[in-house]
Amino acid sequence: MDLIVGGGVVGLSVAWRLARSGARVTVIDPAPASGASHAAAGMLAPVSEVSYTEEPLLRLGLAALERWPAFAAELEADSGLALDYRTQGTMDLAFGSDDMAALEELAAFMDKLGLPVRRLTGRECRRLEPMLAPSVRGGVLAEGDAWVDPRRVTAALLAALERSGVPVERRRVTELVRDGTAVVGVRLAPDEKTGAGDVVLGDRVVLAAGAWSGGLAGLPVRPVKGQIMRLRSPSPLLGRCVRGMVHGSPVYLVPRGDGELVVGATQEELGFDTRVTAGGLYELLRDARELVPGVTELQVADIEAGLRPCTPDNLPLIGPYGPGLTLATGHHRGGVLLSPLTTALLQGEEGDLAALCSPQRFQTAGQGS
Ligand code: FAD
């Protein structure tokens, strides 16, 4: 029996794929789908999110993006639910002249890496997306990037697990239970009614507790706060994801099929603070409005702050971490994108990519064993 600790997009994906391949699985989470996965925008955009120092992450992202069409189709079939998975690409936009110079440089870097992008003038940007501001200077279109609604993904994963009889225990894990050096199970927080704190034994514990994974296994995983808002419009304002630099400050807008428009996101190092602040929302709206003036007319549907699980090198921790313990965590700002790849790596596929994510890179002698 595999015990999956954490029912965010990562833990639920792992549980679903393992169950599909015939394994016995239990998910343990006091509030499944409530963590970073609930806040996430759902961009599957390794090309438009590329950064100068993160080529290994780009390799992971591209491999994950390739797996998304089959992952989405199988999940929709297993759950009977639609994911709003869309493939119209992502536009990186520049607002001021400094932003345009930075985007030119980024486009040259993308060319050097052989990434499939198309440069656009301001006018071409507006032809593709008529709601963009006249002051948008230009852009780069990554036609292969995609996006999905993460809340629909986790709902579909929970439905697929229910259909295949996988139990989801709504309890909190307080610690890993060891026998000598091996992890043999988990201890649960006392039950509210009986006060009993149970131990659940398993053949393997898969730790997928997002930003909370660090505390459970002494891992270098820290929370990075992201504030994000969901707006509602009677009909979709954009046809594709739009990311932009507005005077050096990044912002993105992600449209859903039902008219929802997601505007995100801040990146703040404030520990486990999940307060939504006036300043955070102000900055998002201020920058979003520069790119798409119509956003201020929309109804606010939802505001939220989530905690991205971040590692020191921004790469996830996927794979064995001593006897009885496997990690699937540390996905930082790409956990939705990387979920299909995470499950593949845990099932022994893509050996060279698995090496990039190996938890051994942070394992010092005696740790995790
Ligand atoms: P989580 O979703 O945080 O799930 C962890 C789960 O563990 C929770 O359900 C929690 O209840 C449970 N848990 C915690 N402690 C315990 C315990 N002791 N016992 C049992 N269970 C426990 N990624 C993308 O790919 N594309 C995006 O566009 C994107 N946008 C983002 C925008 C924002 C604002 C944020 C915050 C994140 C974004 N991300 C995005 C990143 C993505 O959300 C994360 O990488 C991903 O959700 C991590 O998934 P997870 O399952 O590891 O963690």
Coordinates of C-alpha atoms and ligand atoms in Angstrom, one line a residue:
M1 CA 0.0 0.0 0.0
D2 CA 1.3 3.5 -1.0
L3 CA 0.3 6.3 1.4
I4 CA 0.2 9.6 -0.4
V5 CA 0.6 12.5 2.1
G6 CA -1.0 15.6 0.5
G7 CA -3.9 15.9 -1.9
G8 CA -2.9 18.8 -4.1
V9 CA -2.5 18.6 -7.8
V10 CA 0.8 16.7 -7.3
G11 CA -0.4 14.1 -4.7
L12 CA -3.7 13.5 -6.4
S13 CA -2.0 13.0 -9.8
V14 CA 0.4 10.6 -8.4
A15 CA -2.4 8.7 -6.6
W16 CA -4.4 8.5 -9.8
R17 CA -1.6 7.3 -12.0
L18 CA -0.4 4.7 -9.4
A19 CA -4.0 3.4 -8.9
R20 CA -4.4 3.3 -12.7
S21 CA -1.3 1.0 -12.9
G22 CA -2.8 -1.3 -10.4
A23 CA -1.2 -0.2 -7.1
R24 CA -3.1 0.0 -3.8
V25 CA -3.1 3.7 -2.8
T26 CA -4.5 5.9 0.0
V27 CA -4.4 9.7 0.0
I28 CA -4.2 11.5 3.4
D29 CA -5.1 15.2 3.5
P30 CA -7.3 17.2 5.9
A31 CA -8.4 19.5 3.1
P32 CA -7.6 18.1 -0.4
A33 CA -7.2 20.6 -3.2
S34 CA -7.0 23.5 -0.9
G35 CA -3.4 24.5 -1.1
A36 CA -1.3 26.1 -3.8
S37 CA -3.3 24.1 -6.4
H38 CA -6.4 26.0 -5.5
A39 CA -4.7 29.3 -6.1
A40 CA -2.8 28.4 -9.2
A41 CA -3.6 30.0 -12.5
G42 CA -2.9 26.8 -14.5
M43 CA -0.5 28.1 -17.1
L44 CA 1.3 25.3 -18.9
A45 CA 3.8 27.7 -20.3
P46 CA 7.5 26.5 -20.2
V47 CA 8.4 28.6 -23.3
S48 CA 7.0 31.9 -22.3
E49 CA 8.2 31.5 -18.7
V50 CA 11.7 30.6 -19.6
S51 CA 14.4 32.5 -17.6
Y52 CA 18.1 32.9 -18.2
T53 CA 19.3 30.7 -15.2
E54 CA 16.7 27.9 -15.4
E55 CA 17.5 25.8 -18.5
P56 CA 17.0 22.5 -16.5
L57 CA 13.6 23.7 -15.5
L58 CA 12.8 24.4 -19.1
R59 CA 13.7 20.8 -20.1
L60 CA 11.3 19.5 -17.4
G61 CA 8.6 21.9 -18.5
L62 CA 8.8 21.0 -22.2
A63 CA 8.7 17.3 -21.3
A64 CA 5.7 17.9 -19.1
L65 CA 3.9 20.0 -21.7
E66 CA 4.3 17.1 -24.2
R67 CA 2.5 14.8 -21.8
W68 CA -0.4 17.1 -21.1
P69 CA -2.7 16.2 -24.1
A70 CA -2.8 12.5 -23.2
F71 CA -3.0 13.3 -19.4
A72 CA -5.9 15.7 -20.0
A73 CA -7.8 13.2 -22.3
E74 CA -7.3 10.3 -19.9
L75 CA -8.3 12.3 -16.9
E76 CA -11.4 13.6 -18.6
A77 CA -12.3 10.1 -19.6
D78 CA -11.7 8.6 -16.1
S79 CA -13.5 11.4 -14.3
G80 CA -16.3 12.4 -16.7
L81 CA -15.3 16.0 -16.1
A82 CA -14.0 18.7 -18.4
L83 CA -10.7 20.4 -17.5
D84 CA -10.9 23.6 -19.7
Y85 CA -7.5 22.5 -21.2
R86 CA -6.6 25.0 -23.9
T87 CA -3.8 25.2 -26.4
Q88 CA -4.0 28.6 -28.1
G89 CA -0.6 29.7 -26.8
T90 CA 0.8 32.4 -24.6
M91 CA 1.8 36.0 -25.5
D92 CA 4.6 37.7 -23.6
L93 CA 4.0 41.5 -23.9
A94 CA 6.1 44.6 -23.3
F95 CA 4.6 47.9 -22.2
G96 CA 7.4 50.6 -21.8
S97 CA 10.6 50.9 -23.8
D98 CA 12.6 49.3 -21.1
D99 CA 10.2 46.4 -21.1
M100 CA 10.5 46.1 -24.9
A101 CA 14.3 46.0 -24.7
A102 CA 14.1 43.3 -22.0
L103 CA 11.6 41.3 -24.2
E104 CA 13.9 41.6 -27.3
E105 CA 16.7 40.2 -25.2
L106 CA 14.5 37.4 -24.0
A107 CA 13.4 36.6 -27.5
A108 CA 17.0 36.4 -28.6
F109 CA 17.7 33.9 -25.8
M110 CA 14.6 31.9 -26.8
D111 CA 16.0 31.8 -30.4
K112 CA 19.3 30.6 -29.1
L113 CA 17.6 27.7 -27.3
G114 CA 15.7 26.9 -30.5
L115 CA 12.3 27.6 -28.9
P116 CA 9.4 28.0 -31.3
V117 CA 8.4 31.7 -30.8
R118 CA 7.1 34.4 -33.1
R119 CA 7.9 38.1 -32.6
L120 CA 4.9 40.4 -32.9
T121 CA 4.6 44.2 -33.3
G122 CA 2.2 46.1 -31.1
R123 CA -0.3 46.1 -33.9
E124 CA 0.0 42.4 -34.5
C125 CA -0.5 41.8 -30.8
R126 CA -3.8 43.8 -30.9
R127 CA -4.9 42.0 -34.1
L128 CA -4.7 38.7 -32.2
E129 CA -6.1 40.2 -28.9
P130 CA -8.2 43.2 -29.7
M131 CA -8.7 44.1 -25.9
L132 CA -5.0 44.9 -25.5
A133 CA -4.1 48.5 -24.7
P134 CA -2.9 50.7 -27.6
S135 CA 0.3 51.3 -25.6
V136 CA 1.4 47.6 -25.8
R137 CA 4.7 47.9 -27.6
G138 CA 5.2 44.4 -28.9
G139 CA 5.2 40.8 -27.9
V140 CA 6.4 37.3 -28.4
L141 CA 4.0 34.5 -29.1
A142 CA 4.7 31.0 -27.8
E143 CA 2.2 29.0 -29.8
G144 CA 2.9 25.7 -28.2
D145 CA 2.2 26.8 -24.6
A146 CA -1.2 25.8 -23.1
W147 CA -3.2 26.3 -19.9
V148 CA -5.8 24.5 -17.8
D149 CA -8.1 25.2 -14.9
P150 CA -6.3 23.7 -11.9
R151 CA -9.5 23.6 -9.8
R152 CA -11.2 21.5 -12.5
V153 CA -8.1 19.3 -12.6
T154 CA -8.1 18.6 -8.8
A155 CA -11.9 18.1 -8.9
A156 CA -11.5 15.6 -11.8
L157 CA -8.6 13.8 -10.0
L158 CA -10.8 13.4 -6.9
A159 CA -13.7 12.1 -9.0
A160 CA -11.4 9.7 -10.8
L161 CA -10.0 8.4 -7.5
E162 CA -13.5 7.9 -6.1
R163 CA -14.5 6.0 -9.2
S164 CA -11.6 3.7 -8.8
G165 CA -12.2 3.2 -5.1
V166 CA -9.1 5.0 -3.8
P167 CA -9.7 6.2 -0.2
V168 CA -9.0 9.9 0.6
E169 CA -8.6 10.2 4.4
R170 CA -9.4 13.7 5.5
R171 CA -6.8 13.7 8.3
R172 CA -3.6 15.6 9.0
V173 CA -0.3 13.8 9.2
T174 CA 1.7 14.9 12.2
E175 CA 4.9 12.8 11.6
L176 CA 6.4 10.0 9.6
V177 CA 6.7 6.8 11.5
R178 CA 10.0 5.0 11.3
D179 CA 11.3 1.5 12.1
G180 CA 15.0 2.0 12.5
T181 CA 16.0 3.9 9.3
A182 CA 13.0 3.0 7.3
V183 CA 9.8 5.0 7.0
V184 CA 6.9 2.5 7.6
G185 CA 3.9 4.8 7.9
V186 CA 2.5 8.0 9.2
R187 CA 0.9 9.2 12.5
L188 CA -2.4 11.1 12.1
A189 CA -3.5 14.1 14.3
P190 CA -6.0 13.0 17.0
D191 CA -9.5 12.5 15.7
E192 CA -11.7 15.4 16.7
K193 CA -14.4 13.1 18.1
T194 CA -12.5 10.2 19.7
G195 CA -9.2 12.0 20.5
A196 CA -7.3 9.0 19.1
G197 CA -4.2 9.6 17.0
D198 CA -3.9 6.7 14.6
V199 CA -0.8 5.3 13.0
V200 CA -1.3 4.1 9.4
L201 CA 1.3 1.7 8.1
G202 CA 2.2 1.4 4.4
D203 CA 4.9 -0.1 2.1
R204 CA 5.8 3.4 1.0
V205 CA 5.0 6.9 2.0
V206 CA 4.9 9.4 -0.9
L207 CA 5.3 12.9 0.5
A208 CA 3.4 15.4 -1.6
A209 CA 2.4 18.0 1.0
G210 CA 3.5 21.0 -1.0
A211 CA 5.0 23.9 1.1
W212 CA 4.3 21.9 4.3
S213 CA 6.6 19.0 3.1
G214 CA 9.7 20.6 4.6
G215 CA 8.3 20.4 8.2
L216 CA 7.4 16.7 7.8
A217 CA 10.7 15.4 6.6
G218 CA 13.3 18.1 7.3
L219 CA 13.5 19.1 3.6
P220 CA 14.7 22.4 2.2
V221 CA 11.2 23.3 0.9
R222 CA 10.0 26.8 1.8
P223 CA 6.7 28.6 1.0
V224 CA 6.7 31.4 -1.6
K225 CA 3.4 33.4 -1.3
G226 CA 1.4 34.3 -4.4
Q227 CA -1.6 36.6 -4.4
I228 CA -4.0 36.1 -7.2
M229 CA -7.5 37.2 -8.2
R230 CA -10.3 35.9 -10.3
L231 CA -12.5 38.3 -12.2
R232 CA -15.7 37.5 -14.0
S233 CA -16.8 38.9 -17.4
P234 CA -20.0 38.0 -19.4
S235 CA -17.8 36.7 -22.2
P236 CA -14.1 35.9 -22.5
L237 CA -12.0 39.1 -22.8
L238 CA -8.9 37.3 -24.2
G239 CA -8.4 34.3 -26.4
R240 CA -5.1 33.2 -25.0
C241 CA -2.9 33.7 -22.0
V242 CA -1.2 37.1 -21.8
R243 CA 1.9 37.7 -19.7
G244 CA 3.5 41.1 -19.5
M245 CA 6.2 43.3 -18.1
V246 CA 4.9 46.7 -17.0
H247 CA 7.8 48.9 -16.0
G248 CA 9.7 45.9 -14.8
S249 CA 6.9 44.3 -12.9
P250 CA 5.5 41.0 -14.1
V251 CA 1.8 40.2 -14.4
Y252 CA -0.3 37.6 -16.3
L253 CA -3.9 37.2 -17.3
V254 CA -5.4 33.7 -17.9
P255 CA -8.8 33.4 -19.6
R256 CA -11.2 30.6 -18.9
G257 CA -13.9 29.4 -21.3
D258 CA -16.7 30.5 -18.9
G259 CA -15.6 34.2 -18.9
E260 CA -13.4 34.0 -15.8
L261 CA -10.2 35.9 -16.0
V262 CA -7.3 35.1 -13.6
V263 CA -4.9 37.9 -12.8
G264 CA -1.7 36.9 -11.0
A265 CA 0.5 36.8 -9.2
T266 CA 2.8 38.2 -6.5
Q267 CA 5.9 36.4 -5.3
E268 CA 6.6 37.1 -1.7
E269 CA 9.0 35.5 0.8
L270 CA 6.8 35.8 4.0
G271 CA 6.8 32.3 5.4
F272 CA 3.4 30.7 5.9
D273 CA 1.5 34.1 5.7
T274 CA -1.6 33.8 3.4
R275 CA -3.2 37.2 4.1
V276 CA -4.4 38.9 1.0
T277 CA -3.2 42.5 1.1
A278 CA -4.5 45.7 -0.5
G279 CA -1.0 46.4 -1.8
G280 CA -0.7 43.0 -3.5
L281 CA -4.1 43.4 -5.2
Y282 CA -3.4 47.0 -6.2
E283 CA -0.2 46.1 -7.9
L284 CA -1.8 43.2 -9.9
L285 CA -4.7 45.4 -11.0
R286 CA -2.6 48.4 -11.8
D287 CA -0.3 46.3 -14.1
A288 CA -3.1 44.2 -15.6
R289 CA -5.0 47.4 -16.5
E290 CA -2.0 48.8 -18.4
L291 CA -2.1 45.7 -20.6
V292 CA -5.9 45.2 -20.8
P293 CA -7.8 48.3 -19.8
G294 CA -11.1 46.5 -19.7
V295 CA -10.2 44.5 -16.6
T296 CA -11.4 47.3 -14.3
E297 CA -14.9 46.8 -15.5
L298 CA -15.0 43.2 -14.4
Q299 CA -16.6 41.8 -11.3
V300 CA -14.2 40.4 -8.7
A301 CA -15.1 36.8 -8.2
D302 CA -12.3 35.6 -5.9
I303 CA -9.1 36.7 -4.2
E304 CA -6.6 34.3 -2.7
A305 CA -3.0 33.8 -1.6
G306 CA -1.4 30.4 -2.1
L307 CA 2.0 29.1 -1.0
R308 CA 4.3 27.7 -3.7
P309 CA 6.6 24.9 -2.5
C310 CA 10.0 26.2 -3.4
T311 CA 13.5 24.5 -3.2
P312 CA 16.9 26.3 -3.2
D313 CA 17.5 25.5 -6.9
N314 CA 13.8 25.9 -8.0
L315 CA 13.8 22.3 -9.2
P316 CA 11.3 19.8 -7.7
L317 CA 12.2 16.9 -5.4
I318 CA 10.9 13.7 -7.1
G319 CA 12.1 10.2 -6.2
P320 CA 13.2 8.0 -3.4
Y321 CA 14.6 9.6 -0.2
G322 CA 15.6 6.7 1.9
P323 CA 13.9 3.4 2.6
G324 CA 10.1 3.6 2.6
L325 CA 10.0 7.3 1.7
T326 CA 9.5 8.9 -1.7
L327 CA 9.2 12.7 -2.4
A328 CA 7.0 14.4 -4.9
T329 CA 7.2 18.0 -3.8
G330 CA 9.0 21.4 -4.3
H331 CA 7.3 22.2 -7.6
H332 CA 7.4 25.9 -6.9
R333 CA 5.6 27.9 -9.7
G334 CA 5.1 24.9 -12.0
G335 CA 3.3 22.1 -10.1
V336 CA 0.3 22.1 -12.4
L337 CA 2.5 21.9 -15.5
L338 CA 4.8 19.3 -14.0
S339 CA 2.2 16.9 -12.6
P340 CA 2.1 14.5 -15.6
L341 CA 5.9 14.4 -15.7
T342 CA 6.1 13.8 -11.9
T343 CA 4.0 10.7 -12.1
A344 CA 6.1 9.5 -15.1
L345 CA 9.3 10.0 -13.2
L346 CA 8.0 8.1 -10.2
Q347 CA 7.1 5.2 -12.5
G348 CA 10.7 5.0 -13.7
E349 CA 10.3 6.9 -17.0
E350 CA 12.6 9.7 -18.4
G351 CA 15.8 8.6 -16.6
D352 CA 17.9 11.7 -17.5
L353 CA 15.1 14.1 -16.3
A354 CA 14.7 12.0 -13.1
A355 CA 18.4 12.8 -12.3
L356 CA 17.6 16.6 -12.4
C357 CA 14.9 16.1 -9.8
S358 CA 16.6 13.6 -7.6
P359 CA 16.2 14.4 -3.9
Q360 CA 19.7 13.0 -3.4
R361 CA 21.1 16.4 -4.4
F362 CA 20.1 17.8 -1.0
Q363 CA 20.7 14.6 1.0
T364 CA 23.6 14.8 3.4
A365 CA 25.0 11.6 5.0
G366 CA 22.5 10.2 7.5
Q367 CA 19.6 12.4 6.3
G368 CA 16.5 10.9 4.9
S369 CA 17.6 7.4 5.8
Ligands
FAD1 P1 -0.5 22.0 -2.7 O1 -1.4 22.2 -3.8 O2 -0.1 23.1 -1.8 O3 -1.0 20.7 -1.9 C1 -0.4 20.3 -0.7 C2 -1.5 19.6 0.1 O4 -0.9 19.0 1.2 C3 -2.6 20.5 0.6 O5 -3.9 20.0 0.0 C4 -2.5 20.4 2.1 O6 -3.8 20.3 2.7 C5 -1.8 19.0 2.2 N1 -1.1 19.0 3.5 C6 -0.3 19.9 4.1 N2 0.2 19.5 5.2 C7 -0.3 18.2 5.4 C8 -0.2 17.3 6.5 N3 0.5 17.5 7.6 N4 -0.9 16.1 6.3 C9 -1.6 15.8 5.2 N5 -1.7 16.7 4.2 C10 -1.1 17.9 4.3 N6 1.8 26.2 -11.3 C11 1.7 26.0 -12.7 O7 2.1 25.0 -13.2 N7 1.1 27.0 -13.4 C12 0.6 28.2 -12.9 O8 0.1 29.0 -13.7 C13 0.7 28.4 -11.5 N8 0.3 29.5 -11.0 C14 0.4 29.7 -9.6 C15 -0.2 30.8 -9.1 C16 -0.1 31.0 -7.7 C17 -0.7 32.3 -7.1 C18 0.5 30.0 -6.9 C19 0.5 30.2 -5.4 C20 1.0 28.9 -7.4 C21 1.0 28.7 -8.8 N9 1.5 27.6 -9.4 C22 1.4 27.4 -10.7 C23 2.3 26.6 -8.6 C24 1.4 25.4 -8.3 O9 0.2 25.9 -7.7 C25 2.2 24.5 -7.3 O10 3.4 24.2 -7.8 C26 1.4 23.3 -7.1 O11 0.0 23.5 -6.8 C27 2.0 22.4 -6.0 O12 1.1 21.3 -5.8 P2 1.2 20.4 -4.5 O13 0.2 19.4 -4.7 O14 2.7 20.1 -4.3 O15 0.9 21.4 -3.3

